Short mmCIF file of C-alpha atoms in Angstrom, two decimals:
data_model
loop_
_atom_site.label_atom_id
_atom_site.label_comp_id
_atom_site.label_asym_id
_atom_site.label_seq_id
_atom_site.Cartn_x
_atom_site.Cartn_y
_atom_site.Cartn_z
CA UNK G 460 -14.36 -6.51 -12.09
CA UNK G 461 -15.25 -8.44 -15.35
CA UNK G 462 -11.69 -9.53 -15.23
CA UNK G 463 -11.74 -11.12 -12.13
CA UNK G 464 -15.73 -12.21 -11.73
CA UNK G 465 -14.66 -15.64 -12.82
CA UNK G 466 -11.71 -16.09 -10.22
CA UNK G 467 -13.77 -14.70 -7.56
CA UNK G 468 -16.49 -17.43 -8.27
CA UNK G 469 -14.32 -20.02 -8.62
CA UNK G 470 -12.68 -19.56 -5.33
CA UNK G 471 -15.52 -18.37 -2.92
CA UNK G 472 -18.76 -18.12 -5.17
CA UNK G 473 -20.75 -16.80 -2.18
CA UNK G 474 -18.35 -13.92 -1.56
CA UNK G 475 -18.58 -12.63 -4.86
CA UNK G 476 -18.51 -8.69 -5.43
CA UNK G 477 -22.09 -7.77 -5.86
CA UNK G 478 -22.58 -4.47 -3.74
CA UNK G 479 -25.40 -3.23 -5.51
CA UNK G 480 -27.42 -6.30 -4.33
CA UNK G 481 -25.91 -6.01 -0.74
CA UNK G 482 -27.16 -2.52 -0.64
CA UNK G 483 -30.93 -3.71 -1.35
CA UNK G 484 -30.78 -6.69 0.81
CA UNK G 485 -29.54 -4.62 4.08
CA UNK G 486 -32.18 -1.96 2.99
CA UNK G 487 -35.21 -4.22 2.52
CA UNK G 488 -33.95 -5.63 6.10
CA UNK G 489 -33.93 -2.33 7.48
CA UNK G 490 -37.09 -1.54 6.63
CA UNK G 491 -38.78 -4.65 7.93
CA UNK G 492 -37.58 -4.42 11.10
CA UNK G 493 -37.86 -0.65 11.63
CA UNK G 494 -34.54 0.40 10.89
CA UNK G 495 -30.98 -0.02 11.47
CA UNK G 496 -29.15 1.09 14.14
CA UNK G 497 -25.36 1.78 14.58
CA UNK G 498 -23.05 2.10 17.21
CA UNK G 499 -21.40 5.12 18.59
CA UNK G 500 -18.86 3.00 21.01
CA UNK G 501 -15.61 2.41 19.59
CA UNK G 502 -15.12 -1.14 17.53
CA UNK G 503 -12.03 -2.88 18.43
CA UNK G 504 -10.15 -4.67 15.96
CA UNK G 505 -7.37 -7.36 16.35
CA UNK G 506 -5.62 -7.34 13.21
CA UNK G 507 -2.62 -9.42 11.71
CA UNK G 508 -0.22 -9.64 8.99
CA UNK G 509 2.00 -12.73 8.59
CA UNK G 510 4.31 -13.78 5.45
CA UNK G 511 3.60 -17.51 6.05
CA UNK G 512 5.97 -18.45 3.48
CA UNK G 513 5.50 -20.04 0.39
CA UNK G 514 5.57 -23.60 -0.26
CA UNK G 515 9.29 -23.92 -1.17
CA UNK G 516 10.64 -27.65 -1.83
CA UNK G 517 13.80 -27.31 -1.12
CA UNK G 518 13.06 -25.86 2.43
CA UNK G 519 14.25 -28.94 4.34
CA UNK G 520 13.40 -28.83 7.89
CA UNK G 521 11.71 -25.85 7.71
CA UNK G 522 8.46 -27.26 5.00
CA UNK G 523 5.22 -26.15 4.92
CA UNK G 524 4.05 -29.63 5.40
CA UNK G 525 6.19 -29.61 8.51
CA UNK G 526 4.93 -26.25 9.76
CA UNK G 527 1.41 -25.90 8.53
CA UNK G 528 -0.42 -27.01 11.68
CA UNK G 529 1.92 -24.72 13.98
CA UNK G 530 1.18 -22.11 11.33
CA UNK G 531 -2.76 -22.27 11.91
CA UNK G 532 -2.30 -22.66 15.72
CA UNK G 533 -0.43 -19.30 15.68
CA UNK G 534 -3.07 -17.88 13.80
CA UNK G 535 -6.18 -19.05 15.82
CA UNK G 536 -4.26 -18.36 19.17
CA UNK G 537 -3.88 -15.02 18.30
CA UNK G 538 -6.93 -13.44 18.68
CA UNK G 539 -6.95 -11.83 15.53
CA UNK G 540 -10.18 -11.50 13.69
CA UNK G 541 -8.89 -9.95 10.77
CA UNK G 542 -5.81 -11.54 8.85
CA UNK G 543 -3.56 -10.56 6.21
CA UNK G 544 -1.66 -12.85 4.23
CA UNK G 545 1.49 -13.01 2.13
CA UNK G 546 3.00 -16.12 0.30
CA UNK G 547 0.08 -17.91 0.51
CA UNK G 548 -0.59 -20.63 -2.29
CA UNK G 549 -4.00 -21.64 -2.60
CA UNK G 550 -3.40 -25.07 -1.33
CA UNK G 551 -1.95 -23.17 1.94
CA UNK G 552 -4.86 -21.16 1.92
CA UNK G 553 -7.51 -24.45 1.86
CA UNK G 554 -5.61 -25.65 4.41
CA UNK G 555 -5.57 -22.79 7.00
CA UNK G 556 -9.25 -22.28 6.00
CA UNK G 557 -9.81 -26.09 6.76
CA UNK G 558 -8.08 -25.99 10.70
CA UNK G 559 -9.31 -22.51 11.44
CA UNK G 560 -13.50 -22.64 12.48
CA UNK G 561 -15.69 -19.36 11.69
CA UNK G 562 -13.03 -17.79 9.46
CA UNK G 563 -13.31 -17.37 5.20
CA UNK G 564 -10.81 -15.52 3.08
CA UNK G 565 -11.06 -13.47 0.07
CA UNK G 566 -8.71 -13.23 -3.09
CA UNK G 567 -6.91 -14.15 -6.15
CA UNK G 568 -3.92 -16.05 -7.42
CA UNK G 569 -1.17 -13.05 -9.04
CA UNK G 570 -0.15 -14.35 -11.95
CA UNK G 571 -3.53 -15.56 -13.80
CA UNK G 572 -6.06 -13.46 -11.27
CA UNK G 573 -7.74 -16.94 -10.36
CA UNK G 574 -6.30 -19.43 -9.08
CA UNK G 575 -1.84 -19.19 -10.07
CA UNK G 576 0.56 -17.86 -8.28
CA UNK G 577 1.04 -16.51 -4.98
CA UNK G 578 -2.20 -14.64 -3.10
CA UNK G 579 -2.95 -11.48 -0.76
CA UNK G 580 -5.51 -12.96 0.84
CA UNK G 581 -7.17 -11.71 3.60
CA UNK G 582 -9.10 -13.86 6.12
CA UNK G 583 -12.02 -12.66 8.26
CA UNK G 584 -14.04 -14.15 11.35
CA UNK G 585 -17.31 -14.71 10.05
CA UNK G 586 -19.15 -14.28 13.30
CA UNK G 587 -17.84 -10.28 13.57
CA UNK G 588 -17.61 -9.34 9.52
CA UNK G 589 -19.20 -9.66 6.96
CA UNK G 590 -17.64 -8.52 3.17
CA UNK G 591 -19.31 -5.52 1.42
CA UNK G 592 -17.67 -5.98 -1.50
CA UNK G 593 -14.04 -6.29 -2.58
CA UNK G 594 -11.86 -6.55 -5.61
CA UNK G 595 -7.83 -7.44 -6.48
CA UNK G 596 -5.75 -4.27 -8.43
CA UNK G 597 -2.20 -5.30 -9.62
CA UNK G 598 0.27 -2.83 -8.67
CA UNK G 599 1.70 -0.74 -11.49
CA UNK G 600 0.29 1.69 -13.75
CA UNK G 601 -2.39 -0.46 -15.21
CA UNK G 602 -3.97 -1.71 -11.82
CA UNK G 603 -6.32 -4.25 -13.73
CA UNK G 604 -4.37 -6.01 -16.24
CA UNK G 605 -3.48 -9.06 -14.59
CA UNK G 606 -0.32 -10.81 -14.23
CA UNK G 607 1.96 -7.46 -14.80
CA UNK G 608 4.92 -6.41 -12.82
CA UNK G 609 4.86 -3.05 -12.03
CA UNK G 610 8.13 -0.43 -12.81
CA UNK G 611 11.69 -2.50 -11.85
CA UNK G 612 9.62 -4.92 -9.82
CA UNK G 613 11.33 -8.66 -10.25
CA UNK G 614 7.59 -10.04 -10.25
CA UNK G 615 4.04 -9.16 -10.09
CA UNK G 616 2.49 -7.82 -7.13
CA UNK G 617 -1.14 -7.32 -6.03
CA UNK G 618 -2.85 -5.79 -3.50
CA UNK G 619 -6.81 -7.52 -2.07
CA UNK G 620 -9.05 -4.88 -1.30
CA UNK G 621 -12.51 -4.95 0.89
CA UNK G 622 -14.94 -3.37 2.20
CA UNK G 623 -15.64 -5.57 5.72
CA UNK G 624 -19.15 -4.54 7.77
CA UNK G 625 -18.72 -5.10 11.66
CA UNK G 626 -21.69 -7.82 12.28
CA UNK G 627 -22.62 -6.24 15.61
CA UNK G 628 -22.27 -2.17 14.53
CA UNK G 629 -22.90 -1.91 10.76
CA UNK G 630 -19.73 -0.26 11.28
CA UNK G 631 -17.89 -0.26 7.88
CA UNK G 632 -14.23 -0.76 7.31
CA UNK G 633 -11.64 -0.97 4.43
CA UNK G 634 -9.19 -3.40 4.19
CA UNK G 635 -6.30 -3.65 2.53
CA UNK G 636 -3.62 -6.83 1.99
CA UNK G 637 -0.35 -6.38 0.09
CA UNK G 638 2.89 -7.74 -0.74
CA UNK G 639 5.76 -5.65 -2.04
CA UNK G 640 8.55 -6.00 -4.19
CA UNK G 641 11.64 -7.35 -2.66
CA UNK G 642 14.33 -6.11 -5.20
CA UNK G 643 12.78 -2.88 -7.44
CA UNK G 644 13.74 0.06 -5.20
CA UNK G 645 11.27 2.75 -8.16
CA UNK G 646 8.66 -0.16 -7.79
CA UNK G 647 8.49 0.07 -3.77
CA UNK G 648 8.31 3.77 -3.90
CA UNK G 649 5.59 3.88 -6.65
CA UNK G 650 3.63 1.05 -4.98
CA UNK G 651 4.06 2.79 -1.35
CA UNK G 652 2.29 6.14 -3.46
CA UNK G 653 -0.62 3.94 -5.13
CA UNK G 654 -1.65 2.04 -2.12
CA UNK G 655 -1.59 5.15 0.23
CA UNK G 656 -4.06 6.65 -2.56
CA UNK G 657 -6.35 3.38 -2.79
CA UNK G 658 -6.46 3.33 1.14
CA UNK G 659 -7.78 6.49 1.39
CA UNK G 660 -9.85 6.83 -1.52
CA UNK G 661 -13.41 6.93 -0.03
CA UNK G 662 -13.04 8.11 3.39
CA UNK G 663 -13.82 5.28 5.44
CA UNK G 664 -11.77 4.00 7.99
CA UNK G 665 -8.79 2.53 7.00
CA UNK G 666 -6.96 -0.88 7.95
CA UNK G 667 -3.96 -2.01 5.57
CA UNK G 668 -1.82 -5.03 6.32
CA UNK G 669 1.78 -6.21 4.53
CA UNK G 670 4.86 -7.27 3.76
CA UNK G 671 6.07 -4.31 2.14
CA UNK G 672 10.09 -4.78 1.53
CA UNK G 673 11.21 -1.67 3.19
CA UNK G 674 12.35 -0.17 6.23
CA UNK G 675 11.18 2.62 8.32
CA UNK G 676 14.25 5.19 7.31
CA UNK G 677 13.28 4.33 3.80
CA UNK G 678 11.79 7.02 1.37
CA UNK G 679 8.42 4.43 0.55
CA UNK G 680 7.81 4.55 4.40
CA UNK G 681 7.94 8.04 4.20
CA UNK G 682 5.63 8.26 1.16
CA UNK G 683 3.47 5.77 2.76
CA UNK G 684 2.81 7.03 6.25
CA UNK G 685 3.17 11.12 5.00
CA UNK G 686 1.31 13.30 7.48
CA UNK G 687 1.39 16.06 5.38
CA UNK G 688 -2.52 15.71 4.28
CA UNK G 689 -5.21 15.94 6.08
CA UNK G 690 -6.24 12.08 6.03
CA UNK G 691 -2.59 9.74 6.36
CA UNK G 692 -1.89 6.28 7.73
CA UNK G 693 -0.25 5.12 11.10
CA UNK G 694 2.09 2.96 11.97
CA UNK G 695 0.43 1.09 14.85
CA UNK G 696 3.84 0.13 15.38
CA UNK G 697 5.47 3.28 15.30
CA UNK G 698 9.05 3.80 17.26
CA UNK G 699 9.41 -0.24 17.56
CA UNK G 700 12.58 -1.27 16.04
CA UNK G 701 12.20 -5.12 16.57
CA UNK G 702 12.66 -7.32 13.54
CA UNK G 703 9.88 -8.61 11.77
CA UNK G 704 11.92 -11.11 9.48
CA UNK G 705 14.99 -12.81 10.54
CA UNK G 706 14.94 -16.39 8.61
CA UNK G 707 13.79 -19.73 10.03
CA UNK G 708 16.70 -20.07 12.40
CA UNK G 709 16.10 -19.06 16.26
CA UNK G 710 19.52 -19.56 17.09
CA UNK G 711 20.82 -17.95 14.14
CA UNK G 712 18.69 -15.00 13.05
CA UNK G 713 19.46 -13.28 10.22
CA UNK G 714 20.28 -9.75 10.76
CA UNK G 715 16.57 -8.66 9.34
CA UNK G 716 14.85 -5.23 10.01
CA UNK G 717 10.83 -4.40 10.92
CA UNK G 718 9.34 -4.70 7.13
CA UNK G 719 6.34 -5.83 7.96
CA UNK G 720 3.52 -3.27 8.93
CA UNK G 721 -0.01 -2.58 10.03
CA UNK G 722 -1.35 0.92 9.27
CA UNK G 723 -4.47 2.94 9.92
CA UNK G 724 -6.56 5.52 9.42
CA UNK G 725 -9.73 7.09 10.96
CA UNK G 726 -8.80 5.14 14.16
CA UNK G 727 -9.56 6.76 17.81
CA UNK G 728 -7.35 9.14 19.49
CA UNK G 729 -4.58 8.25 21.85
CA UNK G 730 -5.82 5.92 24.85
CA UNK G 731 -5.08 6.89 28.56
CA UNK G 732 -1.46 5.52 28.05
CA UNK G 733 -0.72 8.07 24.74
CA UNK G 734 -1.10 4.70 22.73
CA UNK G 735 -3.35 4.80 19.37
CA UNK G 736 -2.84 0.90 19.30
CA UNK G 737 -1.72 -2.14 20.98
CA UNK G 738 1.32 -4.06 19.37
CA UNK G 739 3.55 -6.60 19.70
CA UNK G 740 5.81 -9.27 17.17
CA UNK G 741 5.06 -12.73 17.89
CA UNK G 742 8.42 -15.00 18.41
CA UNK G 743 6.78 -18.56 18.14
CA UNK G 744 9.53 -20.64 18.64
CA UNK G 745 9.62 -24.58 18.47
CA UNK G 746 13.05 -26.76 18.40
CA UNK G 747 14.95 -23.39 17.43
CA UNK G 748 13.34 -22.68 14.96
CA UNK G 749 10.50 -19.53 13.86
CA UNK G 750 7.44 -20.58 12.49
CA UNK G 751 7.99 -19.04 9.60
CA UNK G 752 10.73 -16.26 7.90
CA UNK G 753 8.86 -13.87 8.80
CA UNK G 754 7.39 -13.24 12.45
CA UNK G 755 3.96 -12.33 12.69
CA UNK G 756 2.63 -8.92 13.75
CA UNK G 757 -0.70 -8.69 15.71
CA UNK G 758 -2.38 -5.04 16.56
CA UNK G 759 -5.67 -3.72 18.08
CA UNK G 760 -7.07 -0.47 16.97
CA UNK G 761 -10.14 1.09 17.98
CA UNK G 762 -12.26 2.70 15.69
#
């Protein structure tokens, strides 16, 4: 983390890595008020991932100064408590951060690890998580030198990591916030192998949120979501076909595919329906137009 210490200060000083110093604080607390309990109901979590889009000039009509307050409202009205970003500048970032009360966000710009380039971030409601500790890993064979593009990927690509404790439960969780490459075909395979492995590294439960570039029939799906092992990762979305990204025009979609995804592990069995999680694609529309190129995807998993 030496690497990326001086990002992670500039950007949120109080949420900087220091897990060692968590551990004694929550101890010394323990121990002063007789010890810590935990849970054994199920935690709920309302998760998100959204490709906001970047701030692109030459998007006319469909500008992030034009859409950034419709952006934020989709966001708060969601109900999600944890959020995973793609696109995001860091001026996008302030702003959301700015119009959305009780939430903070974690990570790093892609291209310099501080503040350049676009982020993973992932945002949090403050009021039911706290962060544990987390850290950025570039995806390719060198996971901590910064700025490098993994395989035939176009550009770099990172993926923001946590550990986030449930205020209420203690119950601890591990997040995970990616972006994959749109054009390398070896680089979305690779990355689909090295973020299945970081997910489950550990053996806590397991949330990971992205835009991940492929499709379901798709070998880095496959390699992603393999059920093979003992421990894998579910699609909360499994079987739905609907489109996650079909441009900015409502009238006009592009003819896009479900490439956007929100994945588990160490969740709860089936419900009394046969459903692991709730899920659903959010179509915010306003004058025929999509809030952004990408549609949103909201899930809740119990844990």
């Amino acid at each position: 983390l030496s690497d990326l210490a001086p990002a992670q200060k500039l950007l949120k000083p109080h949420l900087m890595p220091n897990f060692f110093s968590n551990i004694v604080c929550i101890s010394t607390l323990c121990l002063l008020i007789g010890g810590c309990s935990t849970s054994d109901s199920p935690v709920s979590v309302t998760a998100m991932t959204f490709n906001i889009r970047w701030d692109n000039p030459n998007d006319g009509v469909d500008g992030w100064d034009l859409r950034k307050d419709w952006v934020s409202d989709v966001i708060t009205e969601s109900g999600a408590e944890i959020i995973g970003l793609q696109e995001a500048l860091l001026h996008q970032i302030a702003h959301l951060d700015s119009s959305s009360a009780g939430f903070d966000w974690i990570g790093v710009g892609r291209d310099d690890g501080k503040t350049q380039g676009e982020l993973s971030p992932i945002l949090f409601d403050t009021t039911k998580w706290t962060v544990l500790e987390w850290d950025t890993r570039w995806i390719s064979s060198t996971p901590d030198s910064v700025g490098v593009a993994g395989w035939d990927a176009a550009l770099p690509r990172i993926a923001t990591i946590a550990t986030l404790q449930h205020v209420k439960t203690q119950f601890e969780l591990r997040v995970i916030n990616t972006h994959f490459d749109h054009r390398g075909e070896t680089a979305k395979l690779e990355s689909a192998k090295l973020i299945r492995d970081w997910a489950l590294e550990g053996n806590k439960p397991v949330l990971v949120l992205g835009d991940f570039n492929f499709k379901q029939h798709e070998p880095p799906y496959a390699a992603l979501t393999d059920t093979v092992a003992d421990r894998f990762l579910r699609d909360a979305g499994t079987g739905d076909t609907t489109s996650t990204f079909k441009g900015f025009d409502a009238l006009k979609p592009v003819s896009g595919a479900r490439i956007d995804y929100v994945l588990s592990a160490g969740h709860q069995g089936p419900d009394q329906n046969g459903q692991y999680a709730t899920y659903s694609v959010i179509e915010s529309i306003r004058s025929d137009r999509f809030v952004s190129d990408h549609l949103p995807v909201l899930s809740t998993l119990r844990y």
